[in-house]
Tab-separated table of C-alpha atoms in Angstrom:
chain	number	residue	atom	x	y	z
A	458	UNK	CA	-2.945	-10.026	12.315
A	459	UNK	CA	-1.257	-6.573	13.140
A	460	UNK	CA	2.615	-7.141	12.154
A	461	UNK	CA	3.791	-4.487	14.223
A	462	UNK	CA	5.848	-7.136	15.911
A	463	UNK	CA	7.274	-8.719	13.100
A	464	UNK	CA	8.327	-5.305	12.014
A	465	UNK	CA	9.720	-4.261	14.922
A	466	UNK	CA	12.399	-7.066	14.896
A	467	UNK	CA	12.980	-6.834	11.204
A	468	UNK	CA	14.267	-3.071	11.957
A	469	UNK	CA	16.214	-3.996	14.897
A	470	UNK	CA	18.125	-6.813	12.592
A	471	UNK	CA	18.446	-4.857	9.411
A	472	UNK	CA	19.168	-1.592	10.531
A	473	UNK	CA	22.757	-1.930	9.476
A	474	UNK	CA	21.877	-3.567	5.811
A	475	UNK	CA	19.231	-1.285	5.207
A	476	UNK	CA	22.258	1.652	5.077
A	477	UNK	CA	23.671	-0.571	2.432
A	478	UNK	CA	20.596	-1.144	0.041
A	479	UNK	CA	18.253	2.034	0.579
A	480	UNK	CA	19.509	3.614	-2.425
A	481	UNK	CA	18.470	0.573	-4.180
A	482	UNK	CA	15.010	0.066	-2.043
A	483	UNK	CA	14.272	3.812	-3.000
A	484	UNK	CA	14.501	3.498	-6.573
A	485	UNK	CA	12.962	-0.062	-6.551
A	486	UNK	CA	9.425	0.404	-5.740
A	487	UNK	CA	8.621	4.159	-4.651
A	488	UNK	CA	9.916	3.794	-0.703
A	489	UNK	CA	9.294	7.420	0.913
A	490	UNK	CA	6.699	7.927	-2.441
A	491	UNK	CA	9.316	8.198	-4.757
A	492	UNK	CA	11.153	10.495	-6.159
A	493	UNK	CA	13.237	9.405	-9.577
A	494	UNK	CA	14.995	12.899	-10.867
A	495	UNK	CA	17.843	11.042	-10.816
A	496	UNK	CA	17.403	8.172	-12.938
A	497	UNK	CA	15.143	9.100	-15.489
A	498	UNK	CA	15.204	6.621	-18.569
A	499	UNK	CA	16.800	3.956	-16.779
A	500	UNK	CA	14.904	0.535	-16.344
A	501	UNK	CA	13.699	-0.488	-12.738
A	502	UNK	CA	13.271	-4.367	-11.879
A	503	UNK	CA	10.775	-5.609	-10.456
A	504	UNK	CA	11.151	-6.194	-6.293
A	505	UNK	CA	8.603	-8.979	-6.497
A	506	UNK	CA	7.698	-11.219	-9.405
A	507	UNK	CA	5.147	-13.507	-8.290
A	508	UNK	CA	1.611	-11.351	-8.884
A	509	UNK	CA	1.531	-11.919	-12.315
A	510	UNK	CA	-1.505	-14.470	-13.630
A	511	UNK	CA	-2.558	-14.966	-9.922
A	512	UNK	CA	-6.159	-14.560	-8.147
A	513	UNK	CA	-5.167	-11.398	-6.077
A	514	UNK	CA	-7.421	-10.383	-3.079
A	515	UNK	CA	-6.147	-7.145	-1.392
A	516	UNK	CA	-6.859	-6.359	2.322
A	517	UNK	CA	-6.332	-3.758	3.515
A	518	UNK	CA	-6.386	-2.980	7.992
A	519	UNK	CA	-7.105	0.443	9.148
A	520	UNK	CA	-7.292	1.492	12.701
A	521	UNK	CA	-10.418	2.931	14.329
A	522	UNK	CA	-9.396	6.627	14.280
A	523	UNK	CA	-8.703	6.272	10.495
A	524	UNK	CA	-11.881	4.299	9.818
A	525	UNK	CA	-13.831	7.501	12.080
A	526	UNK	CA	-12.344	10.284	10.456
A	527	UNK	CA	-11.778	8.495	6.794
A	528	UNK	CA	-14.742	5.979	6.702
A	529	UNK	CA	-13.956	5.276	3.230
A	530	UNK	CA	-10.008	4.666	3.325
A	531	UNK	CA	-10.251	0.863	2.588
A	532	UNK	CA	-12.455	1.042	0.324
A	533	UNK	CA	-10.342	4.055	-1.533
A	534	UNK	CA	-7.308	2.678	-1.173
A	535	UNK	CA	-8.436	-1.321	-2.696
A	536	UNK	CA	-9.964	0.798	-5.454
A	537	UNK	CA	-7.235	2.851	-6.448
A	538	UNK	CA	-4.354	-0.217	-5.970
A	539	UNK	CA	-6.851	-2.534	-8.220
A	540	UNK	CA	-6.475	0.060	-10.577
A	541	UNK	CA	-2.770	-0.013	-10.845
A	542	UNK	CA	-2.844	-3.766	-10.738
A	543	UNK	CA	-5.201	-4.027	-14.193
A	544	UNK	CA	-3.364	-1.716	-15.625
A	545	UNK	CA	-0.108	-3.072	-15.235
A	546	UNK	CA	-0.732	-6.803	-14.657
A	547	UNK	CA	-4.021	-7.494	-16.728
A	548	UNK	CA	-3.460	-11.269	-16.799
A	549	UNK	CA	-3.338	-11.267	-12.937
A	550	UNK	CA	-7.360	-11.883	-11.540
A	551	UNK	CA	-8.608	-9.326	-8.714
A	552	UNK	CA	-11.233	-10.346	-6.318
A	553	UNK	CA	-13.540	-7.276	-5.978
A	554	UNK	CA	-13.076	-5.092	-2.835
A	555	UNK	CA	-16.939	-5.047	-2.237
A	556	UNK	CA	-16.786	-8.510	-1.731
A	557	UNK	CA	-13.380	-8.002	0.663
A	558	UNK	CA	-14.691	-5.356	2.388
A	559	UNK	CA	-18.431	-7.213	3.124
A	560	UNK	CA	-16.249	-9.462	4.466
A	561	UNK	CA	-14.371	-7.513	7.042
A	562	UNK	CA	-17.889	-5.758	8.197
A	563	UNK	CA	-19.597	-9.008	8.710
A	564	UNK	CA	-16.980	-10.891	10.372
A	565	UNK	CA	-16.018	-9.397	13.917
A	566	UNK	CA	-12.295	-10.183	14.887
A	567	UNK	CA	-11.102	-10.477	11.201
A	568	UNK	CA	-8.021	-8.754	11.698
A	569	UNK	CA	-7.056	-11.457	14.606
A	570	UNK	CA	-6.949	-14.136	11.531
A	571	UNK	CA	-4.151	-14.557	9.694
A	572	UNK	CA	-3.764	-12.974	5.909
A	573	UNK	CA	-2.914	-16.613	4.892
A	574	UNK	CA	-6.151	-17.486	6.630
A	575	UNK	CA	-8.346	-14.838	4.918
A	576	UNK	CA	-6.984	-15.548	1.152
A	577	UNK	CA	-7.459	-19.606	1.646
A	578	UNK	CA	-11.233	-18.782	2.550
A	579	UNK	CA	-11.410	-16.655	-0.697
A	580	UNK	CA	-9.619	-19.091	-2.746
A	581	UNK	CA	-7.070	-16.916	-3.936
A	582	UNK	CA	-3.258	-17.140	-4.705
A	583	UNK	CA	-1.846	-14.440	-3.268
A	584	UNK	CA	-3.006	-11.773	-0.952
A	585	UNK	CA	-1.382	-7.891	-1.129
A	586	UNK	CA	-1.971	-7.032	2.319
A	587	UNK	CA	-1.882	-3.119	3.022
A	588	UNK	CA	-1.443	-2.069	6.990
A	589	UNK	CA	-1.882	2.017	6.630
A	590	UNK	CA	-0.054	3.776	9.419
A	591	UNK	CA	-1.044	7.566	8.446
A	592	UNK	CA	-4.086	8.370	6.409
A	593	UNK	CA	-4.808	12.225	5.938
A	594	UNK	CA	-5.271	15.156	3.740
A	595	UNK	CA	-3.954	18.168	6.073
A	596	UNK	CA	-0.877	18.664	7.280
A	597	UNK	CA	0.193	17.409	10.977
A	598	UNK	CA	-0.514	20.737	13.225
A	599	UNK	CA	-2.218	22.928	11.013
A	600	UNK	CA	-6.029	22.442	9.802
A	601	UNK	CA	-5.641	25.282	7.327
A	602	UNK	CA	-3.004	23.597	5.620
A	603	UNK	CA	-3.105	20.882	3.240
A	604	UNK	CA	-0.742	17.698	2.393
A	605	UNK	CA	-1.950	14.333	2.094
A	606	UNK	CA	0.046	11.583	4.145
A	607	UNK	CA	-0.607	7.569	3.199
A	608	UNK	CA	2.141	5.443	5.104
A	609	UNK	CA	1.702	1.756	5.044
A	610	UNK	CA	3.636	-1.352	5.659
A	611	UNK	CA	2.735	-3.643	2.623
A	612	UNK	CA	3.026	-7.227	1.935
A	613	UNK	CA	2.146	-10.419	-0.337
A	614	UNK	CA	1.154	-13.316	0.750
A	615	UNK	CA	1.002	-17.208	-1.202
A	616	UNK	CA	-1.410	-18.929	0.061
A	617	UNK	CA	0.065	-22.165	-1.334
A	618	UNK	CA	2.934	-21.876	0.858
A	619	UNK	CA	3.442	-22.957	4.068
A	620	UNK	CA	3.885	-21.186	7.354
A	621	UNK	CA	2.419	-17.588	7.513
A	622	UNK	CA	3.084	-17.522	3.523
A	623	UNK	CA	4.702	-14.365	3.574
A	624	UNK	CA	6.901	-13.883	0.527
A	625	UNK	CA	7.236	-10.046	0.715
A	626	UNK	CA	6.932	-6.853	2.523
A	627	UNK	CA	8.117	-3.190	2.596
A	628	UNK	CA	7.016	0.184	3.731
A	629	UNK	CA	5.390	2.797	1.258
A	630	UNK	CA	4.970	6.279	2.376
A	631	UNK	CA	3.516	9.123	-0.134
A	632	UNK	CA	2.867	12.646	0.864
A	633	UNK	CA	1.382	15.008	-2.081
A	634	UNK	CA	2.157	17.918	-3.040
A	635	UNK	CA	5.804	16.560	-2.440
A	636	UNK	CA	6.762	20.057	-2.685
A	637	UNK	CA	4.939	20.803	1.119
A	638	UNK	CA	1.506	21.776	2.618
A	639	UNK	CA	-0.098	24.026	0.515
A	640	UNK	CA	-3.249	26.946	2.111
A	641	UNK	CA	-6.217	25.445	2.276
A	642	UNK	CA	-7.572	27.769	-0.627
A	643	UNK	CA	-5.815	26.578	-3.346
A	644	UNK	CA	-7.320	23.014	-3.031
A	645	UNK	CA	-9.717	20.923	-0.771
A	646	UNK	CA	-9.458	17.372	0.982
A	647	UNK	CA	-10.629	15.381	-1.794
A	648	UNK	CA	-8.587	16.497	-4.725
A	649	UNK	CA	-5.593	15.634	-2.286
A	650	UNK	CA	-6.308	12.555	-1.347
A	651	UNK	CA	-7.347	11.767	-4.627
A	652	UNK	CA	-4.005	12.833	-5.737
A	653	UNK	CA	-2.029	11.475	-3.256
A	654	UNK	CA	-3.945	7.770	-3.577
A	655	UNK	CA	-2.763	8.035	-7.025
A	656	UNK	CA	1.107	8.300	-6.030
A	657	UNK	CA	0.623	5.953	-3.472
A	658	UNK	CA	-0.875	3.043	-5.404
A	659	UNK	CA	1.332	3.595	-8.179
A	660	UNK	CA	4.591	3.230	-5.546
A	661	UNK	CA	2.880	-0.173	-4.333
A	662	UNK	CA	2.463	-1.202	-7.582
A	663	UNK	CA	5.635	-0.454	-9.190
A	664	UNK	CA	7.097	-3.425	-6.985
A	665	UNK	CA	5.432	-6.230	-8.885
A	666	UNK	CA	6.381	-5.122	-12.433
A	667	UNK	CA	8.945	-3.734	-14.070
A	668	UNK	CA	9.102	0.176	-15.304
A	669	UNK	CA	11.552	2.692	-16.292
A	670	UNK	CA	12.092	6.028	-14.015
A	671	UNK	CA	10.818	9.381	-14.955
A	672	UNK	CA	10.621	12.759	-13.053
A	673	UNK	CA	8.107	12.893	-10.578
């Protein structure tokens, strides 16, 4: 189920467009976390339409060095993600992560299924898939200093549809403090990752609804 294939091509055939529409892709739906200085007050559509009054299961994939040193990070990031998603579409119906994430421990080889696979079993209409890349809370190279890092290729899935189902998919990345690593002193692991699961489910989110842009 890994899509670091499919990714791969989609770079190599949209390197040239993605010059064209970045701009738009950053202000969109929080690419690269975020940042909306520039274009506070102004209305931001929606990138994807097609969550709202659906059964929504996420799933989220980590790899085995995330899942030894962060033993928690699916179950943190479904949480904080469903969170966004009843806030901002409460007519949409969430399957709860225990019930994902029992799942994915009892069933050896899940990740070799595919996501359409895994939200048909569930009965569900859609599936938000979230592939994290980087998961941390200190900055590369430096255990006394702290910034937390959540990349992650992202996706929805319609179950309905035929084929792999796949109806959209970008890349979120969130680092907090934005501003850069900050001495270990002045905060600890958990109130960064706390923080930055907050700016990073809020930049997944912000693709399925529409908001306007403020400061950040």
């Amino acid at each position: 189920m890994r899509q670091t294939d499919w990714w791969c091509g989609v770079y190599r055939r949209s390197a040239m467009a993605l010059l064209v529409v970045l701009p738009l892709a950053l202000t969109g739906c929080g690419f690269f976390g975020g940042v909306y200085s520039d274009l506070a007050g102004q209305p931001v559509a929606a990138q994807y339409t097609g969550m709202h009054k659906k059964s929504v299961l996420i799933l989220v994939y980590t790899d085995t060095s995330t899942e030894f040193i962060y033993p928690q990070a699916r179950k943190e990031v479904s949480s904080f993600v469903a969170y966004e998603l009843r806030k901002h579409l409460p007519k949409s119906k969430l399957l709860p992560s225990s019930e994902v994430i029992e799942y994915q421990n009892n069933t050896p080889g899940w990740d070799a299924l595919r996501v359409k696979t895994i939200g048909k079993h569930f009965g569900v209409d859609r599936v938000l898939y979230i592939e994290i890349i980087k998961y941390h809370a200190h900055a590369p190279g430096g255990r006394n200093l702290m910034q937390g890092h959540i990349e992650a290729h992202v996706a929805v899935y319609d179950t309905r549809l035929p084929g792999d189902g796949r109806v959209f998919s970008t890349l979120i990345n969130t680092r907090w403090p934005k501003s850069g690593p900050e001495p270990v002193f002045h905060t600890n692991s958990s109130a960064v990752l706390y923080n930055t699961l907050q700016h990073f489910a809020r930049s997944v989110v912000r693709c399925f609804y529409p908001w306007t842009a403020h400061p950040e």
